[in-house]
C-alpha cells in the first residue's frame, strides 16, 4: 500500500468478472467527507454525503457536541440532512473497508450552517 502526498491510498489488485481478468496496476482508494453543509431548503448542499472509491463497507456515525449520536448510516447513498439539529459543529467517526480488505477508521468534524 502506498499513500501519496494528498493522503490517497494506492493499492494494487486484480479484479475478476466472469471470464474476463482485468489487471489493475493500482486502485486509488479515497473517501471524501465534506466539512460543512447548509440544510436550509434552497436545494444546494442540503444533505451531506460520503463519497469514495474502492470502498466495500462503511459505517458513518455523527455526534453532537455532548457526544449524543444524531445520525448513523451504513450506506454512502444515505446522507445526513441535519434534521432536528441546530447549527454548529458535529463530530463524526467513519469506519470502512476497501476492495483489498484493508480496514480504516477516520474521525473529523462537519459544520452545519442554517
GROMACS .gro file of N, CA and C in nm:
model
  342
    1UNK      N    1   0.084  -0.118   0.000
    1UNK     CA    2   0.000   0.000   0.000
    1UNK      C    3   0.088   0.124   0.000
    2UNK      N    4   0.054   0.221  -0.085
    2UNK     CA    5   0.130   0.345  -0.096
    2UNK      C    6   0.035   0.461  -0.072
    3UNK      N    7   0.075   0.558   0.011
    3UNK     CA    8  -0.004   0.678   0.036
    3UNK      C    9   0.069   0.795  -0.028
    4UNK      N   10  -0.001   0.868  -0.118
    4UNK     CA   11   0.063   0.979  -0.187
    4UNK      C   12   0.057   1.106  -0.102
    5UNK      N   13   0.107   1.218  -0.157
    5UNK     CA   14   0.116   1.344  -0.084
    5UNK      C   15  -0.021   1.401  -0.046
    6UNK      N   16  -0.127   1.361  -0.118
    6UNK     CA   17  -0.261   1.410  -0.089
    6UNK      C   18  -0.334   1.320   0.010
    7UNK      N   19  -0.270   1.216   0.059
    7UNK     CA   20  -0.333   1.125   0.154
    7UNK      C   21  -0.413   1.013   0.090
    8UNK      N   22  -0.408   1.002  -0.043
    8UNK     CA   23  -0.480   0.896  -0.112
    8UNK      C   24  -0.402   0.766  -0.102
    9UNK      N   25  -0.474   0.657  -0.090
    9UNK     CA   26  -0.413   0.526  -0.076
    9UNK      C   27  -0.418   0.455  -0.210
   10UNK      N   28  -0.306   0.403  -0.255
   10UNK     CA   29  -0.298   0.330  -0.381
   10UNK      C   30  -0.271   0.184  -0.348
   11UNK      N   31  -0.358   0.097  -0.395
   11UNK     CA   32  -0.346  -0.045  -0.363
   11UNK      C   33  -0.351  -0.127  -0.492
   12UNK      N   34  -0.251  -0.203  -0.523
   12UNK     CA   35  -0.256  -0.289  -0.642
   12UNK      C   36  -0.348  -0.409  -0.616
   13UNK      N   37  -0.427  -0.444  -0.715
   13UNK     CA   38  -0.510  -0.564  -0.703
   13UNK      C   39  -0.557  -0.608  -0.841
   14UNK      N   40  -0.615  -0.726  -0.847
   14UNK     CA   41  -0.671  -0.780  -0.970
   14UNK      C   42  -0.821  -0.796  -0.952
   15UNK      N   43  -0.898  -0.750  -1.050
   15UNK     CA   44  -1.043  -0.763  -1.045
   15UNK      C   45  -1.087  -0.873  -1.140
   16UNK      N   46  -1.181  -0.955  -1.098
   16UNK     CA   47  -1.232  -1.064  -1.180
   16UNK      C   48  -1.381  -1.044  -1.206
   17UNK      N   49  -1.421  -1.066  -1.328
   17UNK     CA   50  -1.563  -1.060  -1.364
   17UNK      C   51  -1.586  -1.162  -1.473
   18UNK      N   52  -1.657  -1.266  -1.439
   18UNK     CA   53  -1.685  -1.370  -1.537
   18UNK      C   54  -1.557  -1.431  -1.589
   19UNK      N   55  -1.543  -1.438  -1.720
   19UNK     CA   56  -1.424  -1.496  -1.781
   19UNK      C   57  -1.316  -1.392  -1.807
   20UNK      N   58  -1.347  -1.267  -1.784
   20UNK     CA   59  -1.251  -1.161  -1.809
   20UNK      C   60  -1.165  -1.136  -1.686
   21UNK      N   61  -1.038  -1.122  -1.704
   21UNK     CA   62  -0.943  -1.093  -1.597
   21UNK      C   63  -0.886  -0.955  -1.624
   22UNK      N   64  -0.915  -0.861  -1.536
   22UNK     CA   65  -0.868  -0.724  -1.555
   22UNK      C   66  -0.760  -0.698  -1.452
   23UNK      N   67  -0.640  -0.672  -1.497
   23UNK     CA   68  -0.530  -0.641  -1.406
   23UNK      C   69  -0.517  -0.490  -1.394
   24UNK      N   70  -0.522  -0.444  -1.272
   24UNK     CA   71  -0.509  -0.301  -1.248
   24UNK      C   72  -0.377  -0.276  -1.177
   25UNK      N   73  -0.299  -0.181  -1.228
   25UNK     CA   74  -0.171  -0.150  -1.165
   25UNK      C   75  -0.192  -0.098  -1.024
   26UNK      N   76  -0.291  -0.013  -1.009
   26UNK     CA   77  -0.324   0.036  -0.876
   26UNK      C   78  -0.466   0.088  -0.878
   27UNK      N   79  -0.527   0.085  -0.764
   27UNK     CA   80  -0.661   0.140  -0.748
   27UNK      C   81  -0.652   0.250  -0.645
   28UNK      N   82  -0.698   0.365  -0.680
   28UNK     CA   83  -0.693   0.478  -0.588
   28UNK      C   84  -0.810   0.469  -0.491
   29UNK      N   85  -0.781   0.439  -0.367
   29UNK     CA   86  -0.883   0.434  -0.264
   29UNK      C   87  -0.890   0.570  -0.197
   30UNK      N   88  -1.009   0.627  -0.193
   30UNK     CA   89  -1.024   0.753  -0.122
   30UNK      C   90  -1.164   0.761  -0.064
   31UNK      N   91  -1.178   0.845   0.032
   31UNK     CA   92  -1.306   0.872   0.095
   31UNK      C   93  -1.315   1.022   0.116
   32UNK      N   94  -1.421   1.083   0.065
   32UNK     CA   95  -1.437   1.228   0.077
   32UNK      C   96  -1.558   1.257   0.165
   33UNK      N   97  -1.538   1.338   0.266
   33UNK     CA   98  -1.645   1.380   0.355
   33UNK      C   99  -1.639   1.532   0.363
   34UNK      N  100  -1.741   1.601   0.315
   34UNK     CA  101  -1.740   1.748   0.324
   34UNK      C  102  -1.730   1.794   0.468
   35UNK      N  103  -1.678   1.915   0.490
   35UNK     CA  104  -1.665   1.964   0.627
   35UNK      C  105  -1.771   2.065   0.665
   36UNK      N  106  -1.866   2.096   0.573
   36UNK     CA  107  -1.975   2.188   0.603
   36UNK      C  108  -2.090   2.165   0.506
   37UNK      N  109  -2.211   2.199   0.552
   37UNK     CA  110  -2.327   2.196   0.463
   37UNK      C  111  -2.434   2.289   0.518
   38UNK      N  112  -2.533   2.321   0.433
   38UNK     CA  113  -2.635   2.419   0.467
   38UNK      C  114  -2.774   2.364   0.439
   39UNK      N  115  -2.832   2.290   0.531
   39UNK     CA  116  -2.966   2.233   0.509
   39UNK      C  117  -3.076   2.337   0.530
   40UNK      N  118  -3.079   2.437   0.441
   40UNK     CA  119  -3.174   2.547   0.455
   40UNK      C  120  -3.287   2.542   0.352
   41UNK      N  121  -3.296   2.433   0.276
   41UNK     CA  122  -3.407   2.417   0.182
   41UNK      C  123  -3.391   2.486   0.049
   42UNK      N  124  -3.272   2.539   0.019
   42UNK     CA  125  -3.252   2.609  -0.108
   42UNK      C  126  -3.212   2.515  -0.222
   43UNK      N  127  -3.199   2.385  -0.192
   43UNK     CA  128  -3.162   2.288  -0.295
   43UNK      C  129  -3.012   2.275  -0.318
   44UNK      N  130  -2.932   2.352  -0.247
   44UNK     CA  131  -2.786   2.345  -0.259
   44UNK      C  132  -2.726   2.301  -0.126
   45UNK      N  133  -2.653   2.193  -0.128
   45UNK     CA  134  -2.584   2.143  -0.008
   45UNK      C  135  -2.678   2.121   0.110
   46UNK      N  136  -2.800   2.075   0.082
   46UNK     CA  137  -2.898   2.049   0.188
   46UNK      C  138  -2.873   1.917   0.260
   47UNK      N  139  -2.802   1.827   0.197
   47UNK     CA  140  -2.771   1.695   0.255
   47UNK      C  141  -2.622   1.670   0.235
   48UNK      N  142  -2.556   1.616   0.337
   48UNK     CA  143  -2.414   1.585   0.327
   48UNK      C  144  -2.399   1.433   0.309
   49UNK      N  145  -2.317   1.395   0.211
   49UNK     CA  146  -2.294   1.255   0.177
   49UNK      C  147  -2.145   1.222   0.187
   50UNK      N  148  -2.116   1.095   0.212
   50UNK     CA  149  -1.981   1.042   0.200
   50UNK      C  150  -1.968   0.992   0.057
   51UNK      N  151  -1.856   1.021  -0.007
   51UNK     CA  152  -1.831   0.965  -0.139
   51UNK      C  153  -1.690   0.908  -0.141
   52UNK      N  154  -1.670   0.811  -0.228
   52UNK     CA  155  -1.539   0.749  -0.232
   52UNK      C  156  -1.526   0.650  -0.345
   53UNK      N  157  -1.415   0.583  -0.344
   53UNK     CA  158  -1.384   0.485  -0.447
   53UNK      C  159  -1.313   0.367  -0.382
   54UNK      N  160  -1.345   0.247  -0.429
   54UNK     CA  161  -1.284   0.123  -0.381
   54UNK      C  162  -1.316   0.096  -0.235
   55UNK      N  163  -1.435   0.139  -0.192
   55UNK     CA  164  -1.483   0.114  -0.056
   55UNK      C  165  -1.594   0.010  -0.065
   56UNK      N  166  -1.582  -0.097   0.012
   56UNK     CA  167  -1.682  -0.204   0.006
   56UNK      C  168  -1.782  -0.198   0.119
   57UNK      N  169  -1.740  -0.156   0.237
   57UNK     CA  170  -1.829  -0.146   0.353
   57UNK      C  171  -1.793  -0.020   0.429
   58UNK      N  172  -1.895   0.041   0.493
   58UNK     CA  173  -1.869   0.159   0.573
   58UNK      C  174  -1.974   0.175   0.681
   59UNK      N  175  -1.936   0.243   0.787
   59UNK     CA  176  -2.030   0.285   0.891
   59UNK      C  177  -1.992   0.427   0.929
   60UNK      N  178  -2.090   0.517   0.922
   60UNK     CA  179  -2.067   0.658   0.947
   60UNK      C  180  -2.158   0.701   1.061
   61UNK      N  181  -2.100   0.754   1.168
   61UNK     CA  182  -2.177   0.797   1.285
   61UNK      C  183  -2.144   0.943   1.313
   62UNK      N  184  -2.247   1.023   1.337
   62UNK     CA  185  -2.229   1.166   1.368
   62UNK      C  186  -2.281   1.193   1.508
   63UNK      N  187  -2.204   1.274   1.583
   63UNK     CA  188  -2.236   1.306   1.721
   63UNK      C  189  -2.246   1.457   1.739
   64UNK      N  190  -2.332   1.500   1.832
   64UNK     CA  191  -2.336   1.642   1.866
   64UNK      C  192  -2.225   1.674   1.966
   65UNK      N  193  -2.218   1.797   2.011
   65UNK     CA  194  -2.107   1.838   2.098
   65UNK      C  195  -2.110   1.774   2.236
   66UNK      N  196  -2.223   1.712   2.272
   66UNK     CA  197  -2.232   1.643   2.401
   66UNK      C  198  -2.208   1.492   2.386
   67UNK      N  199  -2.176   1.449   2.264
   67UNK     CA  200  -2.148   1.308   2.240
   67UNK      C  201  -2.270   1.224   2.212
   68UNK      N  202  -2.385   1.286   2.192
   68UNK     CA  203  -2.507   1.214   2.160
   68UNK      C  204  -2.509   1.182   2.011
   69UNK      N  205  -2.536   1.057   1.978
   69UNK     CA  206  -2.543   1.016   1.837
   69UNK      C  207  -2.666   1.078   1.772
   70UNK      N  208  -2.645   1.149   1.659
   70UNK     CA  209  -2.757   1.213   1.589
   70UNK      C  210  -2.782   1.151   1.452
   71UNK      N  211  -2.688   1.068   1.404
   71UNK     CA  212  -2.704   1.007   1.272
   71UNK      C  213  -2.614   0.885   1.263
   72UNK      N  214  -2.664   0.782   1.194
   72UNK     CA  215  -2.581   0.664   1.163
   72UNK      C  216  -2.625   0.611   1.027
   73UNK      N  217  -2.527   0.566   0.948
   73UNK     CA  218  -2.556   0.510   0.817
   73UNK      C  219  -2.452   0.406   0.781
   74UNK      N  220  -2.495   0.306   0.708
   74UNK     CA  221  -2.405   0.205   0.653
   74UNK      C  222  -2.400   0.214   0.500
   75UNK      N  223  -2.454   0.322   0.445
   75UNK     CA  224  -2.461   0.337   0.300
   75UNK      C  225  -2.418   0.477   0.257
   76UNK      N  226  -2.332   0.486   0.155
   76UNK     CA  227  -2.297   0.619   0.103
   76UNK      C  228  -2.415   0.684   0.030
   77UNK      N  229  -2.520   0.608   0.004
   77UNK     CA  230  -2.639   0.664  -0.062
   77UNK      C  231  -2.731   0.735   0.035
   78UNK      N  232  -2.709   0.715   0.165
   78UNK     CA  233  -2.789   0.781   0.267
   78UNK      C  234  -2.708   0.895   0.326
   79UNK      N  235  -2.754   1.016   0.306
   79UNK     CA  236  -2.684   1.133   0.358
   79UNK      C  237  -2.751   1.187   0.482
   80UNK      N  238  -2.683   1.278   0.549
   80UNK     CA  239  -2.735   1.342   0.669
   80UNK      C  240  -2.793   1.477   0.631
   81UNK      N  241  -2.920   1.500   0.667
   81UNK     CA  242  -2.986   1.627   0.634
   81UNK      C  243  -2.990   1.723   0.752
   82UNK      N  244  -2.934   1.685   0.865
   82UNK     CA  245  -2.928   1.773   0.981
   82UNK      C  246  -3.062   1.795   1.048
   83UNK      N  247  -3.163   1.714   1.015
   83UNK     CA  248  -3.295   1.735   1.074
   83UNK      C  249  -3.289   1.722   1.226
   84UNK      N  250  -3.365   1.808   1.292
   84UNK     CA  251  -3.373   1.813   1.438
   84UNK      C  252  -3.241   1.851   1.504
   85UNK      N  253  -3.151   1.913   1.428
   85UNK     CA  254  -3.022   1.957   1.483
   85UNK      C  255  -3.005   2.106   1.459
   86UNK      N  256  -2.944   2.172   1.554
   86UNK     CA  257  -2.920   2.316   1.540
   86UNK      C  258  -2.786   2.340   1.470
   87UNK      N  259  -2.765   2.463   1.429
   87UNK     CA  260  -2.638   2.499   1.366
   87UNK      C  261  -2.525   2.474   1.465
   88UNK      N  262  -2.411   2.432   1.413
   88UNK     CA  263  -2.297   2.406   1.499
   88UNK      C  264  -2.202   2.306   1.438
   89UNK      N  265  -2.104   2.267   1.517
   89UNK     CA  266  -2.002   2.172   1.473
   89UNK      C  267  -2.035   2.034   1.531
   90UNK      N  268  -2.033   1.934   1.445
   90UNK     CA  269  -2.062   1.797   1.481
   90UNK      C  270  -1.940   1.710   1.451
   91UNK      N  271  -1.918   1.610   1.534
   91UNK     CA  272  -1.807   1.517   1.515
   91UNK      C  273  -1.856   1.392   1.444
   92UNK      N  274  -1.768   1.327   1.368
   92UNK     CA  275  -1.804   1.201   1.306
   92UNK      C  276  -1.692   1.098   1.323
   93UNK      N  277  -1.733   0.974   1.316
   93UNK     CA  278  -1.641   0.860   1.309
   93UNK      C  279  -1.689   0.778   1.190
   94UNK      N  280  -1.598   0.745   1.102
   94UNK     CA  281  -1.633   0.660   0.989
   94UNK      C  282  -1.534   0.545   0.984
   95UNK      N  283  -1.588   0.425   0.971
   95UNK     CA  284  -1.507   0.304   0.959
   95UNK      C  285  -1.541   0.243   0.824
   96UNK      N  286  -1.438   0.205   0.749
   96UNK     CA  287  -1.464   0.149   0.617
   96UNK      C  288  -1.360   0.045   0.580
   97UNK      N  289  -1.400  -0.041   0.488
   97UNK     CA  290  -1.315  -0.147   0.436
   97UNK      C  291  -1.299  -0.125   0.286
   98UNK      N  292  -1.179  -0.147   0.235
   98UNK     CA  293  -1.152  -0.127   0.093
   98UNK      C  294  -1.170  -0.257   0.016
   99UNK      N  295  -1.160  -0.247  -0.116
   99UNK     CA  296  -1.174  -0.365  -0.201
   99UNK      C  297  -1.062  -0.466  -0.178
  100UNK      N  298  -0.955  -0.424  -0.113
  100UNK     CA  299  -0.845  -0.518  -0.082
  100UNK      C  300  -0.849  -0.560   0.065
  101UNK      N  301  -0.967  -0.545   0.127
  101UNK     CA  302  -0.991  -0.588   0.266
  101UNK      C  303  -0.905  -0.517   0.369
  102UNK      N  304  -0.868  -0.393   0.342
  102UNK     CA  305  -0.800  -0.312   0.442
  102UNK      C  306  -0.904  -0.232   0.518
  103UNK      N  307  -0.886  -0.218   0.649
  103UNK     CA  308  -0.982  -0.152   0.736
  103UNK      C  309  -0.925  -0.016   0.779
  104UNK      N  310  -1.009   0.087   0.775
  104UNK     CA  311  -0.967   0.221   0.816
  104UNK      C  312  -1.073   0.282   0.906
  105UNK      N  313  -1.028   0.372   0.992
  105UNK     CA  314  -1.117   0.448   1.080
  105UNK      C  315  -1.072   0.593   1.075
  106UNK      N  316  -1.165   0.683   1.042
  106UNK     CA  317  -1.134   0.825   1.037
  106UNK      C  318  -1.230   0.901   1.128
  107UNK      N  319  -1.180   1.011   1.182
  107UNK     CA  320  -1.262   1.097   1.266
  107UNK      C  321  -1.244   1.240   1.218
  108UNK      N  322  -1.349   1.321   1.233
  108UNK     CA  323  -1.340   1.459   1.189
  108UNK      C  324  -1.461   1.538   1.234
  109UNK      N  325  -1.480   1.655   1.170
  109UNK     CA  326  -1.588   1.745   1.207
  109UNK      C  327  -1.664   1.794   1.083
  110UNK      N  328  -1.792   1.819   1.101
  110UNK     CA  329  -1.878   1.877   0.998
  110UNK      C  330  -1.951   1.994   1.062
  111UNK      N  331  -1.949   2.108   0.993
  111UNK     CA  332  -2.022   2.226   1.043
  111UNK      C  333  -2.157   2.235   0.972
  112UNK      N  334  -2.263   2.244   1.050
  112UNK     CA  335  -2.398   2.260   0.998
  112UNK      C  336  -2.432   2.408   1.009
  113UNK      N  337  -2.457   2.473   0.894
  113UNK     CA  338  -2.497   2.614   0.890
  113UNK      C  339  -2.646   2.620   0.860
  114UNK      N  340  -2.718   2.703   0.927
  114UNK     CA  341  -2.862   2.723   0.899
  114UNK      C  342  -2.882   2.855   0.831
   0.00000   0.00000   0.00000
